[in-house]
Amino acid sequence: MRIALFATCIVDAMYPATARATVKILERLGHEVVFPSGQACCGQMHVNSGYIKEAVPVIANHVNAFDTEDYDVAVAPSGSCVASVKHQHPMVARSCGDKDLETRATAVGAKTYELSELLVDVLGVTDAGAQLGSYFPHRVTYHPSCHGMRLLRLGDRQARLLGSVAGIDMAELPEADQCCGFGGTFSMKNADVSSAMLEDKTANIAATGASLCAGGDASCLMHIGGGLSRQGSDVTTLHLAEILASTLEEPASVTGEVRVTTGKATR
Amino acid sequence: MSTYLGMPSLPVHGTGNLHASESFPQAAHRELANTQLRANLGHATHTIRDKRIQVVSELPDWEQLRDAGSAIKESVMARLPELLEQFEKNFTARGGVIHWARDADEANGIVAGLIRETGETEAVKIKSMATQEIGLNEYLEEQGIAAYETDLAELIVQLDHDKPSHILVPAIHKNRTQVRDIFLREMEGVDRELTDEPARLAAAARAHLRRKFLTAKVAVSGANFALADSGTLAVVESEGNGRMCLTLPETLITVMGVEKLLPTWQDLEVFMQLLPRSSTGERMNPYTSLWTGVTEGDGPQNVHLVLLDNGRSAALADEMGRSALHCIRCSACMNVCPVYERTGGHAYGSTYPGPIGAILSPLMTGIQAEENNSLPYASSLCGACYDACPVKINIPDILVHLRSVDVDSKRGKKKIPTQMDIGMNAASWALSSGKRLGMLEKGLPLGRLAAGPDKKITKLPGIAAGWTQSRDIPAPPKQSFRDWWKKEHHAPGTAPAAAHDQEDQP
């Protein structure tokens, strides 16, 4: 299968290892990955902050980048950005009366999958240890991000994939379905409430005794990880793509207490 | 906005207690510092939340019920004028009197006038959001009329000279020790040995209220539903105080928002399954009272209904926002909201707090009223409210819509653009081209340098300072993914590019 990668802007610029891990997983399964070079961002930050006019060129750019490329399906390592592509893009195009953009955005959205959705529903991955060689000998807890959970209805796809990684020790996160408090510009506009939500999330993570918190959205992980770092915690965050890509020979690079220092993956 | 025949050309915005007088972030800052409030709220919302989930999961057709509730309300909004006229005809035919109120002032004036006509200076009240919304108690007090709340929680709030902070559990911010202290301080003739046992507190309130029920000649109520095909009003309650007020006094005055209509009796079957489960987490509420006009020799003989607009037409005129009027005031959205759970209801200013209040208040008052434009931002858009809403109001989408109404209402009016305006503009330019983003990403090593040896950014200026008040930002990576893909990626089986060791993690 020919799979187009939508890296998402935050992963492209801040967490390239997550996108590289996504490529690794898909290639390991024997698929061809393409990267439409015109891509940039889904525009969700603009839409969710009320700047619809400024969102339109960002959305148009995404649709142009992905409807000119030849591929079977597109994938992004983010529930939130995929939800934006699927739901917000056609809605914004409709609200500004651009019928052509709406039609093309709907078509791109229909072909776009979140990573766990693609792996489970389309590529039939049920056992990451057996099918991907995933190996990650750490105690891990997992935060299901809101948009994957409520807008894409990912259910337990991400958790099941993580649970099927060889060597992993999964610790259930109390109140897992509670928002971490990120919410894009909410974290700045309502910094006090956002911080109060984050405090409870990091306390719940600490209570699991896990050495890291996994998730499917780099933005929420940056938020949670940023809070843990500020609190001086040894617990870090890691995207599930990197855990799935991790093998015995090529382990994921993990910072903090559980740093793994074998050959290639670290300096 | 589309227009249609019968729609008021100039929708009147709502007045009364629908405004935030300070911005949500400011109010939230203050409320968050109240640790007792946070503990009370955390405990209470989690308890109701769990009860709701349990009774909702018992119904195999819950999702179909939500769809039905949503569809019925949508049809009501589509033909509101016609249904209101049908209701008026039937209610009047059975001996009731209808009054139409454009806004809070008109409604208050009508109610005070009706009470004055009876020669009374006291009234008992059933818990009602509409009368909170218009500030009826305060207005009546100014007119020399004492209105006594008879719902236990409303009574607590009234005795404490406080404001409700939740639409179903108005005293949710108080614990039982605080309630005992209020009773000891404010309740006439209360047992001085009163403890904070719930049964003893309830008994004290019962004794206090019984005196009011037996002497009151006038009652004021709200209504949960109005049935157009029969002219019937319905009140759904738990304590029985409502039944007392609806049956004992001679005069009954009901204040109801125009959106409470349902087309037929049969529609009640849907809402009587949705409402109790969503609000108190009960399969069925203890008391449901229905009345149709006047019954000779039985119950109130003067029956009035004030039909209140107060900004509902304005909300109805907003195509993207009008479904907020589907709200049946169950409070499920605030019970599951992580923002409400931490700030409580007072932070929202308006009578309507939580997620529904964050959309309903600005829709009814207009986005520019006082500080109401800060309300649509009081959400992380986690979506828990939409999932919990029994009539499927897409609150997150309406929040986003109202944010855009707010941003657009300020375009071209500001002399100096805000930091947010500048940032969004620049980001729109940078993020609408892969080339431009790639070019900017060449600067990532600079950010790395700025992060310093501990590889984290701990202090940012301007609006971004909100982020660094409790969160670090990791140092950016040396190379973007885009750059790596271009220079170093090679598909399996193809020639490798020059292999670099590099640090993956920022």
Short mmCIF file of N, CA and C in Angstrom, two decimals, chain A residues 107-227:
data_model
loop_
_atom_site.label_atom_id
_atom_site.label_comp_id
_atom_site.label_asym_id
_atom_site.label_seq_id
_atom_site.Cartn_x
_atom_site.Cartn_y
_atom_site.Cartn_z
N ALA A 107 -12.95 14.74 0.52
CA ALA A 107 -12.29 13.57 -0.09
C ALA A 107 -10.97 13.26 0.62
N VAL A 108 -10.19 14.29 0.92
CA VAL A 108 -8.92 14.08 1.63
C VAL A 108 -9.21 13.53 3.04
N GLY A 109 -10.20 14.11 3.70
CA GLY A 109 -10.56 13.66 5.04
C GLY A 109 -10.95 12.19 5.07
N ALA A 110 -11.69 11.76 4.07
CA ALA A 110 -12.16 10.37 4.03
C ALA A 110 -11.00 9.39 3.90
N LYS A 111 -9.89 9.84 3.34
CA LYS A 111 -8.73 8.95 3.15
C LYS A 111 -7.70 9.07 4.27
N THR A 112 -7.97 9.92 5.25
CA THR A 112 -6.97 10.20 6.29
C THR A 112 -7.29 9.43 7.58
N TYR A 113 -6.28 8.76 8.13
CA TYR A 113 -6.44 7.96 9.33
C TYR A 113 -5.47 8.39 10.42
N GLU A 114 -5.93 8.22 11.64
CA GLU A 114 -5.01 8.34 12.76
C GLU A 114 -4.19 7.04 12.81
N LEU A 115 -2.98 7.11 13.33
CA LEU A 115 -2.06 5.98 13.26
C LEU A 115 -2.63 4.65 13.78
N SER A 116 -3.20 4.66 14.99
CA SER A 116 -3.69 3.38 15.54
C SER A 116 -4.89 2.87 14.75
N GLU A 117 -5.67 3.82 14.24
CA GLU A 117 -6.83 3.47 13.42
C GLU A 117 -6.36 2.75 12.15
N LEU A 118 -5.32 3.30 11.53
CA LEU A 118 -4.78 2.68 10.32
C LEU A 118 -4.21 1.30 10.62
N LEU A 119 -3.42 1.25 11.69
CA LEU A 119 -2.76 -0.01 12.03
C LEU A 119 -3.78 -1.11 12.33
N VAL A 120 -4.79 -0.78 13.12
CA VAL A 120 -5.75 -1.80 13.56
C VAL A 120 -6.79 -2.09 12.48
N ASP A 121 -7.43 -1.03 11.97
CA ASP A 121 -8.58 -1.23 11.08
C ASP A 121 -8.19 -1.58 9.66
N VAL A 122 -7.10 -0.98 9.17
CA VAL A 122 -6.75 -1.16 7.76
C VAL A 122 -5.63 -2.18 7.59
N LEU A 123 -4.60 -2.09 8.43
CA LEU A 123 -3.44 -2.96 8.22
C LEU A 123 -3.48 -4.22 9.09
N GLY A 124 -4.51 -4.35 9.91
CA GLY A 124 -4.72 -5.59 10.65
C GLY A 124 -3.68 -5.91 11.72
N VAL A 125 -3.11 -4.90 12.33
CA VAL A 125 -2.14 -5.16 13.40
C VAL A 125 -2.89 -5.38 14.72
N THR A 126 -2.75 -6.55 15.29
CA THR A 126 -3.38 -6.83 16.58
C THR A 126 -2.34 -7.15 17.64
N ASP A 127 -1.15 -7.56 17.19
CA ASP A 127 -0.10 -7.94 18.13
C ASP A 127 1.20 -7.25 17.71
N ALA A 128 1.48 -6.11 18.34
CA ALA A 128 2.63 -5.31 17.92
C ALA A 128 3.94 -6.08 18.13
N GLY A 129 3.99 -6.85 19.22
CA GLY A 129 5.20 -7.62 19.49
C GLY A 129 5.49 -8.60 18.35
N ALA A 130 4.47 -9.31 17.92
CA ALA A 130 4.66 -10.32 16.88
C ALA A 130 4.75 -9.72 15.49
N GLN A 131 3.90 -8.74 15.19
CA GLN A 131 3.84 -8.24 13.82
C GLN A 131 4.83 -7.12 13.51
N LEU A 132 5.19 -6.36 14.54
CA LEU A 132 6.11 -5.23 14.31
C LEU A 132 7.46 -5.43 15.01
N GLY A 133 7.54 -6.50 15.81
CA GLY A 133 8.77 -6.72 16.57
C GLY A 133 8.94 -5.72 17.69
N SER A 134 7.83 -5.07 18.09
CA SER A 134 7.93 -4.02 19.10
C SER A 134 8.37 -4.59 20.44
N TYR A 135 9.34 -3.93 21.04
CA TYR A 135 9.89 -4.36 22.32
C TYR A 135 10.20 -3.13 23.14
N PHE A 136 9.66 -3.08 24.34
CA PHE A 136 9.85 -1.87 25.15
C PHE A 136 9.73 -2.25 26.62
N PRO A 137 10.84 -2.60 27.24
CA PRO A 137 10.79 -3.16 28.60
C PRO A 137 10.69 -2.09 29.69
N HIS A 138 9.59 -1.36 29.71
CA HIS A 138 9.43 -0.30 30.71
C HIS A 138 8.02 -0.31 31.28
N ARG A 139 7.88 0.31 32.45
CA ARG A 139 6.55 0.48 33.03
C ARG A 139 5.95 1.76 32.45
N VAL A 140 4.83 1.59 31.76
CA VAL A 140 4.27 2.68 30.98
C VAL A 140 2.81 2.90 31.36
N THR A 141 2.41 4.16 31.50
CA THR A 141 0.99 4.46 31.61
C THR A 141 0.57 5.19 30.34
N TYR A 142 -0.74 5.32 30.14
CA TYR A 142 -1.21 5.81 28.85
C TYR A 142 -2.34 6.81 29.04
N HIS A 143 -2.20 7.97 28.40
CA HIS A 143 -3.25 9.00 28.43
C HIS A 143 -3.95 9.03 27.07
N PRO A 144 -5.25 8.71 27.02
CA PRO A 144 -5.97 8.77 25.75
C PRO A 144 -6.40 10.22 25.50
N SER A 145 -5.91 10.83 24.47
CA SER A 145 -6.23 12.24 24.23
C SER A 145 -7.70 12.41 23.83
N CYS A 146 -8.26 13.57 24.21
CA CYS A 146 -9.70 13.81 24.05
C CYS A 146 -10.20 13.68 22.62
N HIS A 147 -9.47 14.28 21.67
CA HIS A 147 -10.01 14.30 20.31
C HIS A 147 -9.98 12.92 19.66
N GLY A 148 -8.97 12.14 19.96
CA GLY A 148 -8.95 10.76 19.47
C GLY A 148 -10.09 9.97 20.08
N MET A 149 -10.30 10.20 21.38
CA MET A 149 -11.32 9.45 22.12
C MET A 149 -12.73 9.87 21.72
N ARG A 150 -12.98 11.20 21.64
CA ARG A 150 -14.36 11.66 21.48
C ARG A 150 -14.71 12.08 20.06
N LEU A 151 -13.74 12.53 19.27
CA LEU A 151 -14.08 12.95 17.90
C LEU A 151 -13.85 11.80 16.92
N LEU A 152 -12.83 10.98 17.15
CA LEU A 152 -12.56 9.87 16.23
C LEU A 152 -13.06 8.54 16.77
N ARG A 153 -13.46 8.52 18.03
CA ARG A 153 -13.93 7.27 18.67
C ARG A 153 -12.91 6.15 18.49
N LEU A 154 -11.67 6.43 18.86
CA LEU A 154 -10.62 5.42 18.70
C LEU A 154 -10.79 4.26 19.68
N GLY A 155 -11.61 4.47 20.70
CA GLY A 155 -11.82 3.39 21.67
C GLY A 155 -10.50 2.94 22.27
N ASP A 156 -10.31 1.61 22.35
CA ASP A 156 -9.08 1.13 23.01
C ASP A 156 -8.00 0.73 22.01
N ARG A 157 -8.08 1.21 20.77
CA ARG A 157 -7.09 0.81 19.76
C ARG A 157 -5.66 1.10 20.20
N GLN A 158 -5.44 2.33 20.68
CA GLN A 158 -4.08 2.71 21.08
C GLN A 158 -3.63 1.88 22.27
N ALA A 159 -4.52 1.73 23.24
CA ALA A 159 -4.16 0.98 24.45
C ALA A 159 -3.87 -0.48 24.12
N ARG A 160 -4.67 -1.06 23.23
CA ARG A 160 -4.44 -2.47 22.88
C ARG A 160 -3.11 -2.65 22.15
N LEU A 161 -2.81 -1.71 21.25
CA LEU A 161 -1.52 -1.80 20.55
C LEU A 161 -0.37 -1.72 21.55
N LEU A 162 -0.46 -0.77 22.47
CA LEU A 162 0.61 -0.64 23.47
C LEU A 162 0.72 -1.90 24.32
N GLY A 163 -0.42 -2.43 24.70
CA GLY A 163 -0.43 -3.61 25.55
C GLY A 163 0.16 -4.83 24.87
N SER A 164 0.19 -4.81 23.55
CA SER A 164 0.71 -5.97 22.82
C SER A 164 2.20 -5.85 22.50
N VAL A 165 2.84 -4.78 23.01
CA VAL A 165 4.28 -4.62 22.81
C VAL A 165 5.02 -5.58 23.75
N ALA A 166 6.01 -6.29 23.23
CA ALA A 166 6.74 -7.25 24.06
C ALA A 166 7.50 -6.52 25.18
N GLY A 167 7.46 -7.07 26.37
CA GLY A 167 8.24 -6.54 27.48
C GLY A 167 7.61 -5.37 28.21
N ILE A 168 6.54 -4.82 27.67
CA ILE A 168 5.98 -3.62 28.28
C ILE A 168 5.19 -3.97 29.55
N ASP A 169 5.21 -3.05 30.52
CA ASP A 169 4.46 -3.25 31.75
C ASP A 169 3.48 -2.09 31.83
N MET A 170 2.23 -2.33 31.45
CA MET A 170 1.25 -1.24 31.39
C MET A 170 0.63 -0.99 32.76
N ALA A 171 0.59 0.28 33.15
CA ALA A 171 -0.05 0.66 34.41
C ALA A 171 -1.25 1.54 34.09
N GLU A 172 -2.42 1.17 34.58
CA GLU A 172 -3.63 1.92 34.23
C GLU A 172 -3.63 3.30 34.88
N LEU A 173 -3.96 4.30 34.09
CA LEU A 173 -3.97 5.68 34.57
C LEU A 173 -5.33 6.00 35.21
N PRO A 174 -5.36 6.40 36.49
CA PRO A 174 -6.64 6.79 37.08
C PRO A 174 -7.22 8.02 36.37
N GLU A 175 -8.53 8.06 36.21
CA GLU A 175 -9.21 9.17 35.54
C GLU A 175 -8.58 9.47 34.19
N ALA A 176 -8.29 8.40 33.46
CA ALA A 176 -7.59 8.55 32.18
C ALA A 176 -8.37 9.43 31.21
N ASP A 177 -9.71 9.36 31.26
CA ASP A 177 -10.50 10.08 30.26
C ASP A 177 -10.60 11.59 30.54
N GLN A 178 -9.97 12.07 31.60
CA GLN A 178 -10.02 13.50 31.89
C GLN A 178 -8.98 14.25 31.06
N CYS A 179 -9.41 15.37 30.51
CA CYS A 179 -8.54 16.21 29.69
C CYS A 179 -7.30 16.63 30.49
N CYS A 180 -6.15 16.72 29.80
CA CYS A 180 -4.91 17.13 30.48
C CYS A 180 -4.86 18.64 30.66
N GLY A 181 -5.78 19.36 29.99
CA GLY A 181 -5.82 20.81 30.17
C GLY A 181 -5.11 21.60 29.07
N PHE A 182 -4.64 20.90 28.03
CA PHE A 182 -3.91 21.60 26.98
C PHE A 182 -4.84 22.54 26.20
N GLY A 183 -5.65 21.98 25.31
CA GLY A 183 -6.64 22.82 24.62
C GLY A 183 -6.07 23.92 23.76
N GLY A 184 -4.87 23.76 23.20
CA GLY A 184 -4.30 24.78 22.30
C GLY A 184 -4.10 26.10 23.02
N THR A 185 -4.65 27.19 22.47
CA THR A 185 -4.44 28.50 23.07
C THR A 185 -5.16 28.63 24.43
N PHE A 186 -6.04 27.67 24.75
CA PHE A 186 -6.66 27.62 26.09
C PHE A 186 -5.58 27.61 27.17
N SER A 187 -4.46 26.90 26.88
CA SER A 187 -3.41 26.77 27.89
C SER A 187 -2.75 28.11 28.21
N MET A 188 -2.91 29.06 27.30
CA MET A 188 -2.35 30.40 27.56
C MET A 188 -3.43 31.38 28.00
N LYS A 189 -4.59 31.33 27.30
CA LYS A 189 -5.68 32.27 27.62
C LYS A 189 -6.27 31.99 28.99
N ASN A 190 -6.37 30.72 29.33
CA ASN A 190 -6.89 30.34 30.65
C ASN A 190 -5.84 29.51 31.37
N ALA A 191 -4.66 30.11 31.51
CA ALA A 191 -3.50 29.38 32.04
C ALA A 191 -3.75 28.81 33.43
N ASP A 192 -4.52 29.51 34.26
CA ASP A 192 -4.73 29.03 35.63
C ASP A 192 -5.56 27.74 35.65
N VAL A 193 -6.65 27.75 34.89
CA VAL A 193 -7.51 26.55 34.87
C VAL A 193 -6.76 25.40 34.20
N SER A 194 -6.08 25.72 33.10
CA SER A 194 -5.31 24.70 32.39
C SER A 194 -4.27 24.07 33.31
N SER A 195 -3.59 24.91 34.09
CA SER A 195 -2.57 24.40 35.01
C SER A 195 -3.18 23.53 36.10
N ALA A 196 -4.38 23.90 36.56
CA ALA A 196 -5.06 23.11 37.59
C ALA A 196 -5.43 21.73 37.05
N MET A 197 -5.84 21.69 35.78
CA MET A 197 -6.17 20.41 35.16
C MET A 197 -4.91 19.56 34.99
N LEU A 198 -3.84 20.22 34.57
CA LEU A 198 -2.56 19.53 34.37
C LEU A 198 -2.04 18.93 35.68
N GLU A 199 -2.19 19.70 36.76
CA GLU A 199 -1.73 19.25 38.08
C GLU A 199 -2.36 17.90 38.45
N ASP A 200 -3.68 17.81 38.21
CA ASP A 200 -4.37 16.55 38.54
C ASP A 200 -3.90 15.42 37.62
N LYS A 201 -3.67 15.75 36.35
CA LYS A 201 -3.22 14.72 35.40
C LYS A 201 -1.84 14.20 35.81
N THR A 202 -0.91 15.10 36.12
CA THR A 202 0.44 14.64 36.46
C THR A 202 0.43 13.89 37.79
N ALA A 203 -0.46 14.29 38.73
CA ALA A 203 -0.55 13.56 40.00
C ALA A 203 -1.04 12.13 39.75
N ASN A 204 -2.00 11.98 38.86
CA ASN A 204 -2.50 10.64 38.52
C ASN A 204 -1.41 9.81 37.84
N ILE A 205 -0.62 10.45 36.99
CA ILE A 205 0.47 9.74 36.32
C ILE A 205 1.49 9.27 37.35
N ALA A 206 1.83 10.17 38.27
CA ALA A 206 2.81 9.81 39.31
C ALA A 206 2.32 8.63 40.14
N ALA A 207 0.99 8.61 40.39
CA ALA A 207 0.42 7.55 41.23
C ALA A 207 0.55 6.16 40.60
N THR A 208 0.74 6.09 39.30
CA THR A 208 0.83 4.77 38.64
C THR A 208 2.19 4.12 38.86
N GLY A 209 3.19 4.93 39.21
CA GLY A 209 4.54 4.40 39.34
C GLY A 209 5.20 4.11 37.99
N ALA A 210 4.58 4.56 36.92
CA ALA A 210 5.18 4.34 35.59
C ALA A 210 6.37 5.27 35.41
N SER A 211 7.32 4.83 34.56
CA SER A 211 8.45 5.70 34.30
C SER A 211 8.18 6.61 33.12
N LEU A 212 7.16 6.30 32.34
CA LEU A 212 6.76 7.27 31.32
C LEU A 212 5.30 7.14 30.94
N CYS A 213 4.78 8.25 30.40
CA CYS A 213 3.38 8.30 29.99
C CYS A 213 3.34 8.34 28.47
N ALA A 214 2.63 7.39 27.88
CA ALA A 214 2.51 7.33 26.42
C ALA A 214 1.20 7.94 25.98
N GLY A 215 1.15 8.34 24.72
CA GLY A 215 -0.08 8.89 24.17
C GLY A 215 0.02 8.97 22.66
N GLY A 216 -1.06 9.37 22.05
CA GLY A 216 -1.11 9.41 20.59
C GLY A 216 -1.08 10.81 20.01
N ASP A 217 -0.92 11.82 20.87
CA ASP A 217 -0.90 13.20 20.37
C ASP A 217 0.29 13.95 20.96
N ALA A 218 1.19 14.40 20.08
CA ALA A 218 2.40 15.08 20.54
C ALA A 218 2.08 16.35 21.33
N SER A 219 0.97 17.03 20.96
CA SER A 219 0.65 18.29 21.64
C SER A 219 0.30 18.04 23.11
N CYS A 220 -0.56 17.05 23.35
CA CYS A 220 -0.92 16.75 24.76
C CYS A 220 0.31 16.25 25.50
N LEU A 221 1.14 15.47 24.82
CA LEU A 221 2.34 14.95 25.47
C LEU A 221 3.33 16.07 25.79
N MET A 222 3.40 17.07 24.93
CA MET A 222 4.27 18.22 25.20
C MET A 222 3.77 18.96 26.45
N HIS A 223 2.43 19.04 26.55
CA HIS A 223 1.81 19.71 27.69
C HIS A 223 2.09 18.94 28.99
N ILE A 224 1.79 17.65 28.96
CA ILE A 224 1.99 16.81 30.15
C ILE A 224 3.48 16.74 30.49
N GLY A 225 4.30 16.53 29.46
CA GLY A 225 5.75 16.44 29.68
C GLY A 225 6.32 17.74 30.20
N GLY A 226 5.79 18.86 29.70
CA GLY A 226 6.25 20.17 30.16
C GLY A 226 5.95 20.38 31.63
N GLY A 227 4.77 19.87 32.05
CA GLY A 227 4.39 19.97 33.46
C GLY A 227 5.26 19.09 34.33
#
